[in-house]
Short mmCIF file of C-alpha atoms and ligand atoms in Angstrom, two decimals:
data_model
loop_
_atom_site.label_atom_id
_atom_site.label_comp_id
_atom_site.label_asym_id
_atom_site.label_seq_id
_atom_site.Cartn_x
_atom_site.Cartn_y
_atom_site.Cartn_z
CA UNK A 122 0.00 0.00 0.00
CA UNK A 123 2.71 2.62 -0.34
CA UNK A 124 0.62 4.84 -2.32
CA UNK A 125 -3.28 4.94 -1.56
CA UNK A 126 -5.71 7.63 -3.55
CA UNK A 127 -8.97 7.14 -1.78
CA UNK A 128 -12.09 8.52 -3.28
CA UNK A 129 -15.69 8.74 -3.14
CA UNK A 130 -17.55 6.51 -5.44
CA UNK A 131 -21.07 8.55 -5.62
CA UNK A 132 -22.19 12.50 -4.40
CA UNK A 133 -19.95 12.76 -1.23
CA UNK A 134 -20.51 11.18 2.00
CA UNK A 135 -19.89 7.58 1.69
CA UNK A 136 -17.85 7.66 4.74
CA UNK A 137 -14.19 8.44 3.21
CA UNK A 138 -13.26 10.00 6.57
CA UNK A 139 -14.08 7.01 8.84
CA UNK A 140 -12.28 4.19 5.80
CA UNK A 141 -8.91 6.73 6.20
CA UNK A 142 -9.07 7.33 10.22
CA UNK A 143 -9.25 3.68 10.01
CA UNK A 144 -6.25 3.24 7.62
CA UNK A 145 -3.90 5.89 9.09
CA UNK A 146 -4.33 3.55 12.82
CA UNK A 147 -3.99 0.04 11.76
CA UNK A 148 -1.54 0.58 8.33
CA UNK A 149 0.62 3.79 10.44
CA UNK A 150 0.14 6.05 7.85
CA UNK A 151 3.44 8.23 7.40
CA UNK A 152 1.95 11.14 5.22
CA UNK A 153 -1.43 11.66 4.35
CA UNK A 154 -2.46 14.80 1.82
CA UNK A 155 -5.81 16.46 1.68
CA UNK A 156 -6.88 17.46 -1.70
CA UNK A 157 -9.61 19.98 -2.37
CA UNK A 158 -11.22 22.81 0.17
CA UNK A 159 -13.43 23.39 3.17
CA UNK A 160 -16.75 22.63 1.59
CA UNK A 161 -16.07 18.81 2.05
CA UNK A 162 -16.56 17.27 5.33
CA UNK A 163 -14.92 14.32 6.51
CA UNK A 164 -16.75 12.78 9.48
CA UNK A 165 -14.09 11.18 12.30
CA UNK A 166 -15.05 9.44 15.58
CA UNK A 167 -11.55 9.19 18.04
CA UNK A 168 -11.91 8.02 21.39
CA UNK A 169 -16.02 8.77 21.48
CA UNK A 170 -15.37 11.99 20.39
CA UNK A 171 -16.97 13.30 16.41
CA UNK A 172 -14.51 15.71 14.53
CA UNK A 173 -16.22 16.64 11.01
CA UNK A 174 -13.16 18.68 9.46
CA UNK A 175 -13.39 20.53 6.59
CA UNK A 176 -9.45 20.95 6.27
CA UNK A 177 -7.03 18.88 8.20
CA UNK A 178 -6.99 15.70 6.65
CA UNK A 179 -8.44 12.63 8.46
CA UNK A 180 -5.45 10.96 9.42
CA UNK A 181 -4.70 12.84 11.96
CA UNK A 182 -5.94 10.40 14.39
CA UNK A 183 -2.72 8.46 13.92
CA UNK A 184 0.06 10.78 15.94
CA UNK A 185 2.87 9.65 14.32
CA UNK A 186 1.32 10.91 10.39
CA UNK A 187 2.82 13.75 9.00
CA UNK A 188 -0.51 15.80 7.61
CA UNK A 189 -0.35 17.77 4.20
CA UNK A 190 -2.63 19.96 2.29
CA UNK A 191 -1.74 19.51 -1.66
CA UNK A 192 -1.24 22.80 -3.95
CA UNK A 193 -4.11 22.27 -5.78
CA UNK A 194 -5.98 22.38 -2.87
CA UNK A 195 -8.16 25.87 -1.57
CA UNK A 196 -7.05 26.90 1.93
CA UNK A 197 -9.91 28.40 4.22
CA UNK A 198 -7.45 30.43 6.48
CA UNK A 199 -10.27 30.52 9.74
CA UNK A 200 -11.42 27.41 9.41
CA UNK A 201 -7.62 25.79 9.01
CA UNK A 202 -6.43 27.58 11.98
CA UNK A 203 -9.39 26.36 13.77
CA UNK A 204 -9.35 23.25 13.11
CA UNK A 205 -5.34 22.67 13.87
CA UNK A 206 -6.28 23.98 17.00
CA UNK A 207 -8.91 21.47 17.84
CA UNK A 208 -6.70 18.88 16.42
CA UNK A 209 -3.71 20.08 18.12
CA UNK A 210 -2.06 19.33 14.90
CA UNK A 211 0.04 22.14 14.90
CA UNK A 212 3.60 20.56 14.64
CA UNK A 213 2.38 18.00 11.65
CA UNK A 214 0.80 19.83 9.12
CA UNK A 215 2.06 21.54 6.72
CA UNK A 216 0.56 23.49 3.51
CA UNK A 217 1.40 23.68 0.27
CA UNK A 218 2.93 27.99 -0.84
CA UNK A 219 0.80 27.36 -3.88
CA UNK A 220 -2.57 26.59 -2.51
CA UNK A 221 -4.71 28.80 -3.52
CA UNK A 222 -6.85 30.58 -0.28
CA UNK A 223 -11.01 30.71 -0.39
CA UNK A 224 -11.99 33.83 1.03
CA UNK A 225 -15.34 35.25 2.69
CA UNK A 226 -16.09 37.82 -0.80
CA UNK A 227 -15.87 34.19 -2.50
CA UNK A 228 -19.03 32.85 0.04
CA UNK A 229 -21.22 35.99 -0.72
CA UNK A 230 -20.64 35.02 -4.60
CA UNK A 231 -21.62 31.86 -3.91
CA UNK A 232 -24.65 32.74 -2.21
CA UNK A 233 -25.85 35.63 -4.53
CA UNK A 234 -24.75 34.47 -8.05
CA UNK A 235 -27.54 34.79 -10.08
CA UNK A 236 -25.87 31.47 -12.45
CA UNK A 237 -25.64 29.22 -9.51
CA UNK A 238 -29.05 29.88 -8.08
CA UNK A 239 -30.48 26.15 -8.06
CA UNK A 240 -27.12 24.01 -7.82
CA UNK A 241 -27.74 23.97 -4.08
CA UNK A 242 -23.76 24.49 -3.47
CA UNK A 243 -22.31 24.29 0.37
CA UNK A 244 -22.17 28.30 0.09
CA UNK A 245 -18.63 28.03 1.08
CA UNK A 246 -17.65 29.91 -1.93
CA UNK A 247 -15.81 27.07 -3.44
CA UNK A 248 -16.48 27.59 -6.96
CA UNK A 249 -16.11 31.27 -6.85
CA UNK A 250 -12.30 30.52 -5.47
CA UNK A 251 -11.56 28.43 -8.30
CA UNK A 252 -12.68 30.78 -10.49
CA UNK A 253 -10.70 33.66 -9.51
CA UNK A 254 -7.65 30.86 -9.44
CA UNK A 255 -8.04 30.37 -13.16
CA UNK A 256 -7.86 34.34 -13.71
CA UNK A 257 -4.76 33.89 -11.72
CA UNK A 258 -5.84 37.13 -9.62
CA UNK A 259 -6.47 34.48 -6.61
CA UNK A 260 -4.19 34.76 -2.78
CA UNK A 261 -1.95 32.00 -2.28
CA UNK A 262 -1.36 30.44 0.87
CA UNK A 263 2.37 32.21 0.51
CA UNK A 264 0.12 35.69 0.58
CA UNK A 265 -1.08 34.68 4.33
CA UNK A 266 0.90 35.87 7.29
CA UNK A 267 -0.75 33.37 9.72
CA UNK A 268 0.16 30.59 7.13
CA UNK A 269 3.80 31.12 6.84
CA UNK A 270 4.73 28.67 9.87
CA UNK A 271 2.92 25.68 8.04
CA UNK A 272 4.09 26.54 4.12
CA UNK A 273 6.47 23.99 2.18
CA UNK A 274 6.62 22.01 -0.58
CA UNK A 275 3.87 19.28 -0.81
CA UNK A 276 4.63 17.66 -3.83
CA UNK A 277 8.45 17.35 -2.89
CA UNK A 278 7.56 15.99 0.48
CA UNK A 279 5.27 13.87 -0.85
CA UNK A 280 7.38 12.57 -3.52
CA UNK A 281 10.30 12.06 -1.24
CA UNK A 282 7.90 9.85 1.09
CA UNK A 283 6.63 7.36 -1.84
CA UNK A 284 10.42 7.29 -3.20
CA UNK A 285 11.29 6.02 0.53
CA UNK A 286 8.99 3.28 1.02
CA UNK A 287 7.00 4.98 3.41
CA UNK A 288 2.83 5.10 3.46
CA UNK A 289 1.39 7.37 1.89
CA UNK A 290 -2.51 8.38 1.62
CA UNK A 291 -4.01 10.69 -0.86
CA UNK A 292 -7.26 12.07 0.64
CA UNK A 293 -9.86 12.46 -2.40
CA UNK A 294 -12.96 14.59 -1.32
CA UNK A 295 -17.00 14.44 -2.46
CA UNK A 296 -17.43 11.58 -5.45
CA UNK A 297 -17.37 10.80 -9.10
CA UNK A 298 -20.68 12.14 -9.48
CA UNK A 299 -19.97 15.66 -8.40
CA UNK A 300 -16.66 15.99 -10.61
CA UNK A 301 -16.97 18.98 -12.96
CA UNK A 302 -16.11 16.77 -15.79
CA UNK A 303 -17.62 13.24 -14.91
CA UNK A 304 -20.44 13.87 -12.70
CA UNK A 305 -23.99 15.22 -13.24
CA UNK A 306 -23.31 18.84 -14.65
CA UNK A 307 -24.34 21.21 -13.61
CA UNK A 308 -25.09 19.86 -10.94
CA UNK A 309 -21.81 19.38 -9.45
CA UNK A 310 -19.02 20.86 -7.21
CA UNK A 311 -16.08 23.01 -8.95
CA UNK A 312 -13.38 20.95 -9.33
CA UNK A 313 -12.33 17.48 -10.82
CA UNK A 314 -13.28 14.57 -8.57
CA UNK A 315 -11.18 11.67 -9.41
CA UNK A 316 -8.31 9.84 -8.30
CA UNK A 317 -6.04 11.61 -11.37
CA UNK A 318 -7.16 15.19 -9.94
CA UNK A 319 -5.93 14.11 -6.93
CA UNK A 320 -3.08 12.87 -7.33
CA UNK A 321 -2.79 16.44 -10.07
CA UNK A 322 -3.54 18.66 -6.96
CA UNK A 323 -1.36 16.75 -4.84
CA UNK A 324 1.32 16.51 -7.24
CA UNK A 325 2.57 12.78 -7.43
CA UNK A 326 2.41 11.56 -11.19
CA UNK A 327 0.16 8.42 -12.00
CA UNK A 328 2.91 5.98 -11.93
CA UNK A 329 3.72 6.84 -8.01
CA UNK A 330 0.14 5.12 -6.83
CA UNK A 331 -0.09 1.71 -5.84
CA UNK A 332 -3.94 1.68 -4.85
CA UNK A 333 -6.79 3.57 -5.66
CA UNK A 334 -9.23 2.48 -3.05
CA UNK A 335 -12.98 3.73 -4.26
CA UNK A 336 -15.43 4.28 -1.50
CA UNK A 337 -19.57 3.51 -1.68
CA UNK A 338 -22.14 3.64 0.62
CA UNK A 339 -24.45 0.94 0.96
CA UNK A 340 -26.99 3.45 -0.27
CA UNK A 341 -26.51 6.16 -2.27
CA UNK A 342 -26.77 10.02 -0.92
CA UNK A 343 -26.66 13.42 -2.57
CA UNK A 344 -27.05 16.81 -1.34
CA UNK A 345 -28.17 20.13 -3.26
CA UNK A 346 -29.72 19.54 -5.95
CA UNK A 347 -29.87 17.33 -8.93
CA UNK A 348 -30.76 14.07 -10.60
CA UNK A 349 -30.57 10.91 -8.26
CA UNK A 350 -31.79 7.79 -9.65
CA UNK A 351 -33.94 5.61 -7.63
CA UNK A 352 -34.58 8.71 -5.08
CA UNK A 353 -36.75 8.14 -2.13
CA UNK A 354 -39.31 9.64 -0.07
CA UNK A 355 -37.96 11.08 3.13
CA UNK A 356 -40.48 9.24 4.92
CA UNK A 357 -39.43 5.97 3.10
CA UNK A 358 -35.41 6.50 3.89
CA UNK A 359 -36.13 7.30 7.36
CA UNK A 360 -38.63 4.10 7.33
CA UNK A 361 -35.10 2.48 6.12
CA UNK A 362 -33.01 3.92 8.48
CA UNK A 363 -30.92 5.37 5.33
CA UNK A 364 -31.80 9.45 6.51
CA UNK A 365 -29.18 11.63 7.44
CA UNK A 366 -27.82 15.30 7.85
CA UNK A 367 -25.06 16.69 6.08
CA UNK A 368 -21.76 16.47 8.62
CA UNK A 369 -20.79 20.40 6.92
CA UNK A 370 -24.21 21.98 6.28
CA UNK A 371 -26.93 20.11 8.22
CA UNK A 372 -28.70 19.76 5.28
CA UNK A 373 -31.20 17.05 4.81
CA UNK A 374 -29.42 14.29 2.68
CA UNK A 375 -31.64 12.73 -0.34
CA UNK A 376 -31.18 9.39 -0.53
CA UNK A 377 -32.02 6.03 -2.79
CA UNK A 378 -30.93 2.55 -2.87
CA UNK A 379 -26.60 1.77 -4.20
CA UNK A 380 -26.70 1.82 -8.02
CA UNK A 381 -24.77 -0.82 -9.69
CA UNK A 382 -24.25 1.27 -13.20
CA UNK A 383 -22.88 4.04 -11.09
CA UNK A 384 -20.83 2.76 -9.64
CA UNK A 385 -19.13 0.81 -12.30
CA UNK A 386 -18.88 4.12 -14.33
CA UNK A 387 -17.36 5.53 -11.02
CA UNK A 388 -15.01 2.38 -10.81
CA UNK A 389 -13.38 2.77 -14.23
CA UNK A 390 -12.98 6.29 -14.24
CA UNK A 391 -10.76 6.09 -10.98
CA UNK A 392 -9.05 3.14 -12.08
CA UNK A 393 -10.07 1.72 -8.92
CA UNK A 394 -8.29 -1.39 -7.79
CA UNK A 395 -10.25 -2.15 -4.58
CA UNK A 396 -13.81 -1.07 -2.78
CA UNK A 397 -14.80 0.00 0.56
CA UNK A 398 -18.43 -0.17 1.61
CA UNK A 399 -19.53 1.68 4.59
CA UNK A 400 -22.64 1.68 6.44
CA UNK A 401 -23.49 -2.24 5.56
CA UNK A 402 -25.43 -2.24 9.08
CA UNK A 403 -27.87 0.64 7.83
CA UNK A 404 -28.79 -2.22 4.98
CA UNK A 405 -28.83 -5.37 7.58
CA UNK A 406 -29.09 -4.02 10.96
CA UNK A 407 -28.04 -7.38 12.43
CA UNK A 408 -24.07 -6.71 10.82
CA UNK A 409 -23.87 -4.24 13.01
CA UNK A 410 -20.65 -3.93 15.00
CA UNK A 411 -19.19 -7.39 12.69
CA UNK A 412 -15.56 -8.17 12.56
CA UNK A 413 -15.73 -10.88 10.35
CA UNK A 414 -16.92 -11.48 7.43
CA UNK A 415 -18.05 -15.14 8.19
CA UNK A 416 -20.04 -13.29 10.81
CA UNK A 417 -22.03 -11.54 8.11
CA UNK A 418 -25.75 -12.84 7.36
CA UNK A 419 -26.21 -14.41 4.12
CA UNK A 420 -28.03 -11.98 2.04
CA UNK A 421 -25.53 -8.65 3.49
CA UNK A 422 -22.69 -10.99 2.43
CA UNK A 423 -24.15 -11.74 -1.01
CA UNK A 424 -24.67 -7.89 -1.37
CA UNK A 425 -21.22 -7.72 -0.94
CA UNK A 426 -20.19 -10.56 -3.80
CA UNK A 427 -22.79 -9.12 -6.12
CA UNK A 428 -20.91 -5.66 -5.95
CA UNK A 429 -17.05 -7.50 -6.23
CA UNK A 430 -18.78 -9.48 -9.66
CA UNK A 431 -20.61 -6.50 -10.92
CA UNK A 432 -17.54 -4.41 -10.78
CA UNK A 433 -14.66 -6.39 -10.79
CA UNK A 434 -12.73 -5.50 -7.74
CA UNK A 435 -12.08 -6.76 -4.47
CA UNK A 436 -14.03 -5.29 -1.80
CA UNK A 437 -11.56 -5.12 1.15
CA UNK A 438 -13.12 -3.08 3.83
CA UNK A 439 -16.47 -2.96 5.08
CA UNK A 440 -18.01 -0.55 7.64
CA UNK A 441 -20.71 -2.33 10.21
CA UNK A 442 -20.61 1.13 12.79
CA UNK A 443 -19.80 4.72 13.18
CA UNK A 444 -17.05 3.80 15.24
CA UNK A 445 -13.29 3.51 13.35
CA UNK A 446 -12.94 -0.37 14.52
CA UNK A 447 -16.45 -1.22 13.92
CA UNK A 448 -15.17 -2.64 9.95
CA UNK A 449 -14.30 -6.09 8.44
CA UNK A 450 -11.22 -5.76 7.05
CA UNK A 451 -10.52 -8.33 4.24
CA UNK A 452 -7.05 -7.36 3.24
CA UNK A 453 -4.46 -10.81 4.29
P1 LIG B 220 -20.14 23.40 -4.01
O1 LIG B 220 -19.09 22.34 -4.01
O2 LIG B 220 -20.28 24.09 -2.68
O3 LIG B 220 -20.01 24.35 -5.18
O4 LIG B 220 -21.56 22.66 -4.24
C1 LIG B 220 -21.87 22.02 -5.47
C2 LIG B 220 -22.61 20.71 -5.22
O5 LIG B 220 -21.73 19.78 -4.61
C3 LIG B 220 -23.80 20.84 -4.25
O6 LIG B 220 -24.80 19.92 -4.64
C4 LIG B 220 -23.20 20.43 -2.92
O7 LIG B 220 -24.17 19.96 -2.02
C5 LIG B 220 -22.27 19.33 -3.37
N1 LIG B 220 -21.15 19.12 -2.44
C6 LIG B 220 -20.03 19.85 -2.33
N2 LIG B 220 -19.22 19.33 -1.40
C7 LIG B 220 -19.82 18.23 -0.93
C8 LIG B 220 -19.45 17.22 0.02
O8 LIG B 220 -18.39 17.25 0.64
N3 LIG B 220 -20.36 16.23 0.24
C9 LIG B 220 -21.51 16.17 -0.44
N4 LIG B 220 -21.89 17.05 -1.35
C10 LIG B 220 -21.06 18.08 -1.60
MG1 LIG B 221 -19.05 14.83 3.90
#
């Protein structure tokens, strides 16, 4: 596993942060980098306590990981310092001089563009920042004075660390199905979802990665707005269990049952070489809290084989809890 790009197979939320807190523990992560900006929120549970971080990458729940923000990434300057603060992260983390930094003008566009009225976007001003990248009138991280102390060189670092051996995770951010190019336009976030625009923003070239591990839910979510096939009622996904609140906004999630076809489109465009599936208890409420997968029931573990023969990957860890050590993990 020296180099691991982990990304979200549908709209966000399939549980990415709890599949890497998990990862950083039990492999000992060396070097984990986030990729993209503060509208994504990774949910992490560490010792009881729930950390949904919008910057520091989820890693950080191993001690010994050194924590990196890629150049391609968007820097929320309040929200970073707040975070590293909470996470008492401060000697571990370091920021790339060419991240580009989202800034509170870029939430008021968000919220009062007239051309993204309808999108339902986080209002974090994401798009706007990326935008005023591309004219290249954007700050940099190097701009900040309260950033100097954490600015180097990701991609060197980052480099340096795969070129030594040691364990590397690229942290992906929302899913295929929100990328500007791949996902449902317009409905989608600002930026390039999959695991080559990570590794892009991150800067380690496509023969550096070892595993691209592609997350799903065991039911599909989406926030904002559009198309979701299969969508339910709210009263029918809380019926199932399946309702939930967005860990950033608080929005209401939509939600419908895990689409096959998506998720081998989502597969291939990664280049995905293994699966994680979170939240298999919300499907069969008797896996909850399962170790292993001999434990499962029958039908949760032929959900499981359908999925590895449908797409043609190995699915290697499997959530049963909220809890990082509530998962079946199926790598020898
Ligand atoms: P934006 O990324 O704030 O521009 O929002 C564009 C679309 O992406 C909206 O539908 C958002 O709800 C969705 N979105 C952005 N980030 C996330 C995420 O981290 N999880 C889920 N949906 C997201
Ligand atoms: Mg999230």
């Amino acid at each position: 596993m020296p180099c691991t790009v982990i990304v979200g197979g549908f709209w966000g939320d399939e549980g990415k942060g709890k599949i890497i807190s998990y990862l950083a523990l039990k492999d000992k992560i060396d070097v984990c980098v986030r990729t993209g900006s503060v509208n994504a929120a990774h949910t992490v549970w560490l010792e009881g306590k729930r950390y949904a971080l919008h910057m520091v990458p989820a890693a950080f729940v191993y001690e010994n990981c050194r924590l990196l923000i890629g150049a391609g990434a968007n820097i929320h300057v309040a929200k970073f310092l707040e975070e590293v603060e909470l996470t008492k992260v401060k000697n571990r983390i370091g920021i790339d001089h060419q991240a580009s930094v989202i800034e509170e003008k870029h939430s008021e566009q968000d919220k009062t563009s007239a051309h993204l009225k309808g999108i339902g976007t986080t209002g974090w001003g994401v798009g706007p920042a990326i935008e005023e990248r591309v004219r290249r009138t954007a700050k940099l991280a190097r701009d900040i004075p309260e950033l100097q102390p954490y600015l180097t060189d990701v991609a060197l670092e980052v480099n340096n660390a795969i070129d030594s051996g040691k364990k590397v995770i690229l942290e992906g951010t929302q899913g295929l199905m929100l990328s500007l190019f791949f996902g449902t336009y317009p409905y989608v976030t600002g930026r390039d979802t999959s695991a080559s625009a990570v590794c892009s923003e991150a800067g380690v070239g496509p023969t550096k990665v070892d595993e691209v591990l592609i997350v799903f839910k065991s039911f599909m979510t989406r926030v904002g707005a559009g198309p979701l096939p299969g969508e339910l009622s709210k009263e029918e996904a809380v019926k199932r269990g399946w309702f939930e609140l967005a860990a950033g906004t608080g929005r209401e999630r939509r939600s419908a049952p895990f689409n096959f076809e998506i998720a081998k489109k989502a597969a291939v465009i990664n280049g995905a070489t293994q699966a994680a599936l979170t939240k298999l208890d919300a499907l069969y409420p008797n896996c909850k809290g399962v170790k292993k997968f001999e434990d499962l029931p029958l039908e949760a573990k032929a959900f499981v084989k359908e999925i590895e023969r449908q797409i043609g990957i190995p699915v290697v860890l499997i959530g049963t809890g909220p809890d990082a050590q509530d998962i079946i993990d199926r790598r020898t």
